[in-house]
């Protein structure tokens, strides 16, 4: 039952992506509307899956690669859908971004072991939800900013100045949001580590890569806010910076061992 | 001197330091830390000597890595505390800039002040201000970073941690005379794997406190914070000097030779976990051949009896005799590893304050955009250090509504 519920959003994110891309190719508004409806349905079912898995596990389901990737995909879809509905006139293209990104991430999740396991004692903490939950939204913000960067570069030559400016600003907002959330991740992680391992910081690879990611986006934000960098180079910046996010999430777990190896 | 100060407080210097810290940190995650020379030789050949020579084996405690953080602290000091005067004047400067700014095109209202009020502008002297706190976001963020660096430096320099392995029923006396007594230790709680120590502390003033320690739940006893850090198993051995004598329990937490005469006795080498006792009474490792049987705890021992020396696996609850002494090993006993930590009192509140300030500062920086407005007849002029196109569009829209009304 849970497996079926998981496979539904995988398929629906793909269908939403296909519909939205078809809408762009064939210039049919009805396909766009359909893509939005499918995306909304997918988010609803995905939410139901996360709740059902949480009930079955007796905890918040965000403790291993599968669960985190699954929540990450959900975060991307929720953020994208929120912006699409909140700014319905100017952000119709948001579905073009969030549906394929959510599909790619949930596809990665689908390749991970899905068994529900008991939380190890160190993870049984009230900090767990804040630490991992903020990571989900932080990564989702960075993923959407990178997606906007890709779109910016694709349409840069033919789009109006106003559209480009709007995308530039939106990428900044997603990164600012992601950065604030990443700061919450690091701070809550430090407080939690002090309670569990008696030390705020252990120079564990995951911790160090979270710091590196934080620095990369701090540089982005300084350049945006103080140096007034805009346009193509900031789009490239958002894309390249996202590599640091993905390495922190996947690379560290696959290539390095440390205190976060279970994640 | 002016040039040096200018460079130290420049954003470029701060960015340079952050990038250097990030690059070195990457190196620290690629090269495994705190390994032996042999391990580096196996991985990097002759490069191992270079790694050791420049300290890449303990990168995070090298002078140059720590030095970067000190320089970052200096940079933060210059761009926060020493710019306080400019921050204090920021509100006035923004209002003045709004007075000099071009009026917002497309905005006309009979009562511009009322329209601004609907957009959360507040009267401030001659002008209007929205999200005035946002002007201090950058200052608060940098100040918080500075405070955090200082507090973290104090934590690393001043905290004292000591690990104790304490058997259940035993106690340990800390530096100031506080006595920690381990009353109980369990590795299960409510049917789940857990590590739970019940500890009673007698403080120097003879106050008695007790508490339960779990992995995520350290307890404070006087000036100490005590953590459930680890666990281990100790062997248990009952010894009788005669067949009808009373057993005496010995706890073994490391290799030992147990003997009455110093020559003949039992050499204890360690607990070997669960083995399988076959139907023939043999004790074999689990999965050895196709043997089936009941699991049984076993120890690796050597029996030294004069000329005879025999190393063997000894199952628990079986009594054997060596030189007139009766030995019975019992199931191993789990005991906790406790970590006792002290930090000078003001450090922790300062660190937590820096966390709160940092989050507040970042929020103000990104999501509390300050805008000053100056009313000119039926128009307004806006000024902000950030992009405010959305607000300008909203005000133009409001202006139309006002005209319709």
XYZ file of C-alpha atoms in Angstrom:
668
model
C 0.000 0.000 0.000
C 2.751 2.461 1.026
C 4.791 1.525 -2.039
C 1.852 2.228 -4.336
C 1.254 5.525 -2.629
C 4.919 6.387 -3.194
C 4.894 5.451 -6.872
C 1.891 7.677 -7.634
C 3.677 11.009 -7.110
C 6.701 9.662 -9.026
C 4.447 9.086 -12.025
C 2.437 12.271 -11.539
C 5.518 14.514 -11.308
C 6.623 12.979 -14.606
C 3.199 13.528 -16.172
C 3.086 17.144 -14.928
C 6.556 17.740 -16.411
C 5.568 16.154 -19.733
C 2.343 18.173 -19.907
C 4.078 21.446 -19.109
C 6.831 20.832 -21.677
C 4.192 19.851 -24.255
C 2.314 23.070 -23.427
C 5.465 25.061 -24.167
C 6.194 23.185 -27.401
C 2.627 23.222 -28.766
C 1.698 26.551 -27.156
C -1.535 25.165 -25.673
C -2.821 26.842 -22.518
C -5.089 23.929 -21.721
C -2.029 21.695 -21.296
C -0.538 24.217 -18.871
C -3.716 24.143 -16.801
C -3.688 20.361 -16.875
C -0.034 20.313 -15.791
C -0.891 22.541 -12.836
C -3.781 20.297 -11.810
C -1.606 17.178 -12.057
C 1.142 18.885 -10.053
C -1.344 19.874 -7.335
C -2.698 16.316 -7.232
C 0.826 14.980 -7.039
C 1.689 17.251 -4.100
C -1.498 16.170 -2.312
C -0.746 12.458 -2.788
C 2.899 12.979 -1.925
C 1.850 14.714 1.301
C -0.477 11.810 2.071
C 2.403 9.370 1.485
C 4.692 11.265 3.856
C 1.980 11.345 6.534
C 1.217 7.627 6.058
C 4.892 6.701 6.238
C 5.280 8.869 9.325
C 2.353 7.098 10.981
C 3.751 3.678 10.041
C 7.230 4.593 11.311
C 5.958 6.391 14.422
C 8.233 9.359 13.675
C 8.877 12.089 11.134
C 10.041 10.219 7.995
C 13.255 12.100 7.196
C 16.012 9.973 8.684
C 17.845 8.335 5.776
C 18.733 9.000 2.121
C 15.387 7.756 0.827
C 13.292 9.639 3.333
C 15.254 12.855 2.993
C 15.283 12.747 -0.833
C 11.556 12.045 -0.756
C 10.934 15.025 1.542
C 13.324 17.155 -0.561
C 11.275 16.439 -3.713
C 8.110 17.266 -1.790
C 9.658 20.543 -0.559
C 10.537 21.558 -4.132
C 7.020 20.797 -5.355
C 5.355 22.587 -2.432
C 7.493 25.720 -2.782
C 7.031 25.775 -6.564
C 3.286 25.236 -6.325
C 2.973 27.916 -3.645
C 4.705 30.505 -5.824
C 2.747 29.413 -8.892
C -0.557 29.908 -7.081
C 0.464 33.013 -5.138
C 1.699 34.860 -8.242
C -0.561 33.223 -10.820
C -0.114 35.887 -13.494
C 3.648 36.157 -13.514
C 4.822 32.690 -12.522
C 3.100 30.262 -14.808
C 6.542 28.994 -15.769
C 7.175 27.813 -12.204
C 5.602 24.430 -13.055
C 8.225 24.023 -15.804
C 10.846 24.186 -13.084
C 9.449 22.494 -10.030
C 7.785 19.469 -11.638
C 10.929 18.177 -13.436
C 13.172 18.972 -10.440
C 10.785 17.177 -8.069
C 10.627 14.264 -10.528
C 14.440 13.987 -10.724
C 14.834 14.065 -6.948
C 12.035 11.597 -6.249
C 13.509 9.313 -8.926
C 16.765 9.353 -6.984
C 14.766 8.556 -3.842
C 13.090 5.649 -5.625
C 16.492 4.022 -6.106
C 17.248 4.050 -2.372
C 16.225 1.313 0.101
C 12.734 2.091 1.363
C 12.463 -0.085 4.471
C 11.215 1.664 7.570
C 13.828 1.342 10.260
C 13.852 2.318 13.897
C 15.601 5.572 14.754
C 18.973 5.126 16.397
C 19.109 6.635 19.918
C 21.155 9.665 18.803
C 18.407 10.671 16.371
C 15.623 10.533 18.929
C 15.604 14.205 19.736
C 13.219 17.110 19.586
C 15.813 18.867 17.380
C 15.362 16.231 14.667
C 12.314 17.854 13.044
C 13.749 21.375 13.042
C 17.196 20.254 11.832
C 16.023 18.024 8.985
C 12.844 19.961 8.187
C 14.775 23.182 7.644
C 17.284 21.241 5.503
C 14.411 20.088 3.270
C 13.253 23.661 2.626
C 16.787 24.997 2.389
C 17.722 22.483 -0.313
C 14.378 23.051 -2.050
C 15.040 26.811 -2.176
C 18.516 26.265 -3.607
C 17.210 23.719 -6.138
C 14.563 26.121 -7.421
C 17.113 28.952 -7.596
C 19.382 26.713 -9.681
C 16.395 25.828 -11.888
C 15.671 29.531 -12.366
C 19.341 29.995 -13.252
C 19.024 27.369 -15.997
C 15.830 28.972 -17.316
C 17.479 32.404 -17.244
C 20.372 31.207 -19.374
C 18.041 29.452 -21.802
C 15.777 32.453 -22.437
C 18.308 35.217 -21.797
C 18.666 36.275 -25.445
C 15.005 36.405 -26.383
C 13.228 37.387 -23.152
C 12.175 40.875 -22.113
C 14.313 42.785 -19.649
C 11.464 42.814 -17.123
C 11.103 39.025 -17.186
C 14.828 38.554 -16.707
C 14.870 41.008 -13.815
C 11.961 39.202 -12.208
C 13.762 35.868 -12.495
C 16.960 37.363 -11.117
C 15.061 38.679 -8.109
C 13.191 35.441 -7.571
C 16.407 33.395 -7.670
C 17.814 35.761 -5.046
C 14.711 35.333 -2.896
C 14.901 31.537 -3.091
C 18.577 31.653 -2.198
C 17.979 34.103 0.666
C 15.248 31.787 1.968
C 17.456 28.706 1.493
C 20.354 30.466 3.199
C 18.238 31.402 6.216
C 16.995 27.806 6.419
C 20.550 26.462 6.038
C 21.599 28.687 8.925
C 18.786 27.139 10.966
C 20.074 23.687 9.916
C 23.597 24.470 11.068
C 22.595 26.169 14.317
C 20.050 23.513 15.307
C 22.620 20.858 14.371
C 25.204 22.503 16.614
C 22.850 22.651 19.585
C 21.741 19.067 18.991
C 25.330 17.827 18.598
C 26.204 19.433 21.904
C 23.422 17.463 23.574
C 24.091 14.162 21.842
C 27.867 14.122 21.392
C 28.900 16.781 23.928
C 30.458 18.947 21.251
C 29.032 21.690 19.041
C 31.241 20.922 16.085
C 33.188 17.752 15.249
C 34.595 18.651 11.807
C 32.550 15.761 10.471
C 32.460 15.825 6.599
C 28.721 16.583 6.573
C 29.201 19.489 8.945
C 32.153 20.840 6.978
C 30.276 20.579 3.675
C 27.274 22.335 5.197
C 29.676 25.117 6.185
C 31.174 25.159 2.674
C 27.681 25.396 1.158
C 26.844 28.191 3.572
C 29.986 30.081 2.537
C 29.253 29.617 -1.184
C 25.782 31.120 -0.797
C 27.095 33.832 1.547
C 29.395 34.897 -1.304
C 26.407 34.853 -3.708
C 24.340 37.027 -1.373
C 27.141 39.519 -0.767
C 27.667 39.852 -4.500
C 23.952 40.290 -5.106
C 23.256 42.729 -2.290
C 26.472 44.727 -2.062
C 28.192 44.371 -5.431
C 24.834 44.489 -7.263
C 25.829 41.593 -9.500
C 22.900 40.583 -11.691
C 22.081 38.615 -14.795
C 23.878 35.691 -16.422
C 26.763 35.394 -14.012
C 24.419 35.158 -11.033
C 22.455 32.502 -12.919
C 25.688 30.548 -13.379
C 26.515 31.164 -9.721
C 23.155 29.714 -8.587
C 23.695 26.623 -10.763
C 27.294 25.998 -9.689
C 26.497 26.670 -6.022
C 23.851 23.972 -6.174
C 26.620 21.440 -6.889
C 27.843 22.121 -3.338
C 24.324 21.381 -2.050
C 24.121 18.114 -3.945
C 27.582 17.089 -2.805
C 26.619 17.803 0.808
C 23.483 15.720 0.379
C 24.674 12.798 -1.767
C 28.446 13.017 -2.262
C 29.369 13.166 1.400
C 27.241 10.107 2.163
C 28.553 8.083 -0.756
C 32.218 9.076 -0.625
C 33.020 9.953 2.966
C 32.386 8.337 6.301
C 31.525 10.251 9.426
C 29.020 10.902 12.157
C 26.256 11.479 9.575
C 26.865 8.255 7.639
C 23.403 6.944 8.508
C 21.729 9.943 6.806
C 47.742 52.717 7.539
C 44.460 54.039 6.139
C 44.826 51.707 3.163
C 45.403 48.713 5.437
C 42.345 49.561 7.537
C 40.330 50.089 4.398
C 41.354 46.659 3.110
C 40.639 44.968 6.441
C 37.076 46.273 6.493
C 36.431 45.752 2.803
C 33.934 43.196 1.622
C 36.537 41.782 -0.762
C 38.788 40.868 2.154
C 35.908 39.155 3.947
C 34.971 37.270 0.771
C 38.591 36.255 0.186
C 38.778 34.821 3.701
C 35.502 32.928 3.295
C 36.662 31.434 -0.013
C 40.018 30.413 1.495
C 38.245 28.806 4.468
C 35.945 26.933 2.077
C 38.814 25.709 -0.124
C 40.904 24.544 2.827
C 37.853 22.889 4.355
C 37.308 20.913 1.146
C 40.892 19.712 1.444
C 40.180 18.675 5.024
C 37.286 16.486 3.928
C 39.181 14.925 1.020
C 42.257 14.044 3.086
C 41.236 11.871 6.044
C 42.140 13.602 9.299
C 44.090 12.357 12.311
C 45.485 9.247 10.631
C 48.888 7.630 11.166
C 51.839 8.145 8.821
C 51.440 4.523 7.693
C 47.829 5.145 6.695
C 48.819 8.228 4.662
C 51.691 6.292 3.050
C 49.286 3.573 2.019
C 46.949 6.126 0.458
C 49.339 8.769 -0.920
C 52.794 7.107 -1.099
C 55.562 9.674 -0.715
C 52.993 12.476 -0.624
C 52.329 11.372 2.961
C 55.397 13.260 4.171
C 54.203 16.461 2.511
C 50.749 16.010 4.082
C 52.294 15.599 7.532
C 54.781 18.438 7.003
C 52.138 21.074 6.239
C 49.697 19.747 8.802
C 47.028 18.530 6.379
C 46.586 15.514 8.652
C 45.127 17.835 11.315
C 44.078 20.715 9.106
C 41.359 22.126 11.348
C 43.818 22.788 14.161
C 46.684 24.187 12.058
C 47.832 27.747 12.703
C 46.965 28.891 9.202
C 43.405 27.506 9.292
C 42.737 29.001 12.721
C 44.485 32.156 11.530
C 41.909 32.550 8.764
C 39.135 32.563 11.363
C 41.027 35.130 13.432
C 41.364 37.335 10.347
C 37.673 36.796 9.632
C 36.986 37.979 13.174
C 39.067 41.102 12.504
C 37.188 41.684 9.251
C 33.845 41.281 11.037
C 34.987 43.614 13.792
C 35.787 46.314 11.262
C 32.592 45.890 9.270
C 30.270 45.703 12.282
C 31.325 47.255 15.559
C 33.550 49.909 14.023
C 30.796 50.901 11.613
C 28.282 51.427 14.381
C 28.311 55.193 13.852
C 27.293 54.763 10.224
C 24.557 52.301 11.229
C 23.216 54.799 13.771
C 22.941 57.413 11.054
C 21.438 55.003 8.507
C 17.812 55.890 9.209
C 18.388 59.619 8.818
C 20.498 59.082 5.723
C 17.794 56.979 4.055
C 15.089 59.548 4.817
C 17.293 62.303 3.392
C 17.952 60.191 0.299
C 14.192 59.776 -0.166
C 13.799 63.564 -0.043
C 16.331 63.888 -2.848
C 14.894 60.996 -4.902
C 12.807 61.322 -8.066
C 9.045 61.057 -7.434
C 7.438 57.706 -8.177
C 6.016 57.926 -11.681
C 2.382 56.968 -12.134
C 1.473 57.593 -8.503
C -1.049 60.240 -7.614
C -3.175 60.295 -4.450
C -5.241 62.865 -2.634
C -3.756 61.694 0.657
C -0.400 60.000 -0.048
C 0.235 59.595 3.684
C -2.870 57.404 4.010
C -1.804 55.267 1.050
C 1.657 54.835 2.572
C 0.031 53.947 5.888
C -1.847 51.115 4.204
C 1.520 49.797 3.042
C 2.916 49.716 6.582
C 4.852 53.001 6.336
C 5.151 54.921 9.579
C 5.669 58.592 10.077
C 9.314 59.316 10.888
C 10.227 62.972 11.262
C 9.421 64.731 7.997
C 9.153 61.509 6.026
C 7.816 57.958 6.211
C 9.662 54.744 6.931
C 8.749 51.113 6.363
C 10.647 48.164 7.915
C 13.138 50.498 9.561
C 14.685 47.589 11.498
C 15.854 46.160 8.201
C 18.514 48.875 8.162
C 20.262 47.066 11.008
C 20.052 43.558 9.497
C 23.543 43.543 8.045
C 25.045 45.047 11.211
C 23.285 42.534 13.469
C 24.305 39.618 11.215
C 27.974 40.574 11.236
C 27.943 41.311 14.952
C 26.341 37.898 15.577
C 29.020 36.202 13.471
C 31.698 37.983 15.456
C 30.101 36.986 18.747
C 29.735 33.402 17.516
C 33.383 33.192 16.479
C 34.468 34.547 19.870
C 32.156 32.202 21.786
C 33.241 29.179 19.699
C 36.893 30.077 20.328
C 36.140 30.182 24.062
C 34.347 26.834 23.888
C 37.251 25.161 22.108
C 39.835 26.753 24.372
C 38.132 26.545 27.758
C 35.904 23.487 27.808
C 37.302 20.531 29.691
C 36.057 17.052 28.840
C 36.939 13.867 30.647
C 35.649 10.382 29.904
C 34.988 7.863 32.645
C 34.093 4.201 32.352
C 32.155 3.449 35.516
C 30.786 0.039 36.454
C 27.259 -0.132 37.807
C 27.532 0.335 41.584
C 30.876 2.132 41.288
C 31.583 5.812 41.617
C 34.026 8.385 40.393
C 35.282 11.492 42.203
C 35.637 14.634 40.103
C 38.161 17.437 40.487
C 36.151 19.566 42.938
C 35.098 16.612 45.089
C 31.777 15.921 43.366
C 31.086 12.181 43.473
C 29.199 10.505 40.622
C 27.713 7.128 41.472
C 26.291 4.954 38.691
C 23.171 3.315 40.124
C 22.041 1.528 36.993
C 22.676 1.149 33.294
C 20.296 -0.271 30.683
C 20.539 -0.692 26.947
C 16.848 -0.774 26.317
C 14.001 1.552 27.136
C 10.336 1.043 26.293
C 11.270 -1.867 24.043
C 13.721 0.189 21.966
C 17.492 0.271 21.822
C 18.649 3.024 24.142
C 21.505 3.771 26.497
C 20.260 4.899 29.879
C 22.374 5.544 32.974
C 20.909 6.374 36.339
C 23.377 8.504 38.233
C 23.465 10.000 41.706
C 25.778 12.919 42.358
C 27.003 14.141 45.720
C 28.143 17.737 45.291
C 30.982 19.288 47.343
C 28.404 20.904 49.675
C 26.947 17.398 50.231
C 23.813 18.176 48.208
C 22.558 14.982 46.604
C 21.160 15.071 43.081
C 20.140 12.207 40.872
C 19.080 11.888 37.278
C 18.782 9.716 34.222
C 21.181 10.210 31.338
C 20.318 9.315 27.755
C 22.139 9.922 24.480
C 20.263 13.166 23.830
C 19.662 14.032 27.443
C 22.753 15.087 29.363
C 22.285 16.254 32.957
C 23.870 19.060 34.876
C 25.283 18.242 38.310
C 26.732 21.342 39.963
C 29.245 22.828 37.552
C 29.471 19.640 35.495
C 27.441 18.523 32.532
C 27.388 14.741 32.305
C 26.707 12.874 29.052
C 25.795 9.298 28.252
C 28.719 8.943 25.847
C 29.411 5.263 25.232
C 29.130 1.806 26.666
C 31.234 -1.332 26.948
C 31.075 -4.832 28.318
C 33.061 -6.176 31.235
C 33.626 -9.828 32.005
C 32.257 -11.224 35.265
C 33.980 -14.011 37.090
C 33.006 -15.825 40.300
C 35.926 -17.299 42.217
C 35.889 -19.825 45.055
C 39.013 -20.899 46.870
C 37.354 -24.178 47.951
C 34.493 -26.269 46.596
C 32.197 -25.240 49.463
C 33.443 -21.655 49.862
C 31.409 -18.580 48.965
C 31.738 -17.073 45.467
C 33.581 -13.805 45.148
C 32.634 -11.691 42.113
C 35.436 -10.098 40.070
C 34.686 -7.640 37.241
C 37.143 -7.657 34.361
C 37.269 -4.642 32.027
C 40.636 -5.491 30.447
C 43.001 -8.424 29.996
C 44.111 -9.863 33.332
C 45.806 -12.860 34.915
C 43.884 -14.255 37.877
C 45.870 -16.454 40.193
C 46.410 -17.087 43.873
C 50.031 -18.089 43.670
C 51.003 -15.877 40.742
C 51.913 -18.858 38.573
C 48.856 -21.052 38.084
C 45.508 -19.586 37.184
C 43.413 -18.098 34.396
C 44.450 -15.505 31.870
C 41.417 -13.467 30.829
C 41.636 -12.061 27.293
C 38.171 -10.692 26.688
C 34.523 -11.289 26.041
C 33.762 -12.893 22.694
C 30.058 -12.213 22.505
C 27.507 -14.837 21.626
C 28.683 -18.208 20.396
C 26.785 -21.369 19.599
C 26.797 -24.319 21.963
C 26.252 -27.466 19.876
C 24.447 -30.603 20.932
C 27.900 -32.128 21.632
C 28.638 -29.333 24.113
C 31.196 -27.645 21.832
C 31.262 -23.856 21.685
C 31.655 -22.581 18.137
C 31.412 -19.216 16.390
C 27.961 -18.542 14.895
C 27.769 -19.774 11.311
C 30.745 -22.106 11.773
C 30.117 -25.025 9.448
C 26.490 -26.112 9.557
C 26.356 -26.426 13.324
C 23.079 -25.495 14.992
C 22.619 -24.793 18.682
C 21.707 -22.348 21.393
C 23.527 -18.984 21.644
C 25.762 -18.668 24.656
C 28.107 -15.936 25.916
C 31.733 -16.967 25.827
C 35.126 -15.577 26.853
C 38.537 -16.150 25.406
C 40.784 -17.379 28.198
C 44.007 -19.289 28.706
C 44.363 -21.763 31.528
C 47.865 -21.926 32.979
C 48.321 -24.966 35.199
C 51.991 -25.731 35.631
C 53.322 -27.208 32.439
C 49.869 -27.280 30.861
C 48.756 -24.189 28.991
C 45.523 -24.167 27.087
C 43.820 -21.263 25.270
C 40.114 -21.805 24.772
C 36.641 -20.346 24.491
C 34.981 -20.558 27.869
C 31.167 -20.540 27.931
C 29.458 -18.837 30.856
C 27.998 -20.653 33.870
C 30.412 -23.599 33.641
C 32.660 -24.043 36.646
C 36.221 -25.303 36.220
C 39.066 -25.751 38.615
C 42.684 -24.695 38.319
C 45.132 -25.369 41.162
C 42.362 -25.809 43.720
C 40.545 -22.610 42.785
C 37.083 -22.768 41.211
C 36.272 -20.356 38.419
C 32.826 -19.634 36.934
C 32.469 -17.009 34.246
C 29.112 -15.228 34.132
C 27.424 -13.263 31.354
C 29.244 -9.994 30.569
C 27.935 -6.859 32.210
C 27.289 -3.665 30.223
C 28.554 -0.457 31.781
C 28.379 3.168 30.686
C 31.036 5.516 29.457
C 30.251 8.937 30.909
C 31.620 12.196 29.604
C 31.972 14.986 32.105
C 32.266 18.502 30.720
C 32.788 21.962 32.152
C 32.563 25.310 30.374
C 32.949 28.725 32.051
C 29.476 30.065 32.786
C 29.146 33.084 30.409
C 30.267 31.241 27.271
C 27.138 29.223 26.601
C 24.643 32.115 26.922
C 26.890 34.190 24.641
C 26.925 31.422 22.040
C 23.160 30.941 22.152
C 22.673 34.725 21.972
C 24.852 34.781 18.848
C 22.673 32.065 17.276
C 19.497 34.055 17.940
C 21.083 37.301 16.747
C 22.335 35.668 13.554
C 18.900 34.346 12.630
C 17.277 37.684 13.472
C 19.925 39.565 11.490
C 19.531 37.363 8.415
C 15.752 37.674 8.540
C 16.005 41.465 8.728
C 18.584 41.479 5.931
C 16.551 39.475 3.448
C 12.892 39.839 4.316
C 12.538 43.163 6.090
C 13.424 45.580 3.314
C 13.692 49.133 4.630
C 12.052 51.825 2.526
C 11.906 55.564 3.156
C 9.270 57.747 1.529
C 8.984 61.452 1.079
C 5.614 63.032 0.282
C 5.572 65.779 -2.385
C 2.096 67.233 -2.860
C 0.040 64.389 -4.282
C 3.109 62.269 -5.138
C 5.772 60.318 -3.247
C 9.460 59.555 -3.679
C 10.821 56.243 -2.436
C 14.313 55.169 -1.511
C 15.630 51.790 -0.406
C 18.994 50.039 -0.441
C 17.275 47.063 -2.138
C 15.027 46.365 -5.131
C 11.495 47.594 -4.394
C 9.848 47.260 -7.792
C 7.031 45.143 -6.387
C 6.252 47.807 -3.788
C 6.395 50.539 -6.422
C 3.956 48.576 -8.601
C 1.667 48.039 -5.617
C 1.710 51.755 -4.771
C 0.867 52.656 -8.367
C -2.053 50.223 -8.201
C -3.173 51.725 -4.914
C -2.929 55.162 -6.436
C -5.422 54.183 -9.171
C -7.821 52.796 -6.578
C -7.538 56.024 -4.631
C -8.387 58.061 -7.741
C -11.376 55.862 -8.503
C -12.602 56.343 -4.966
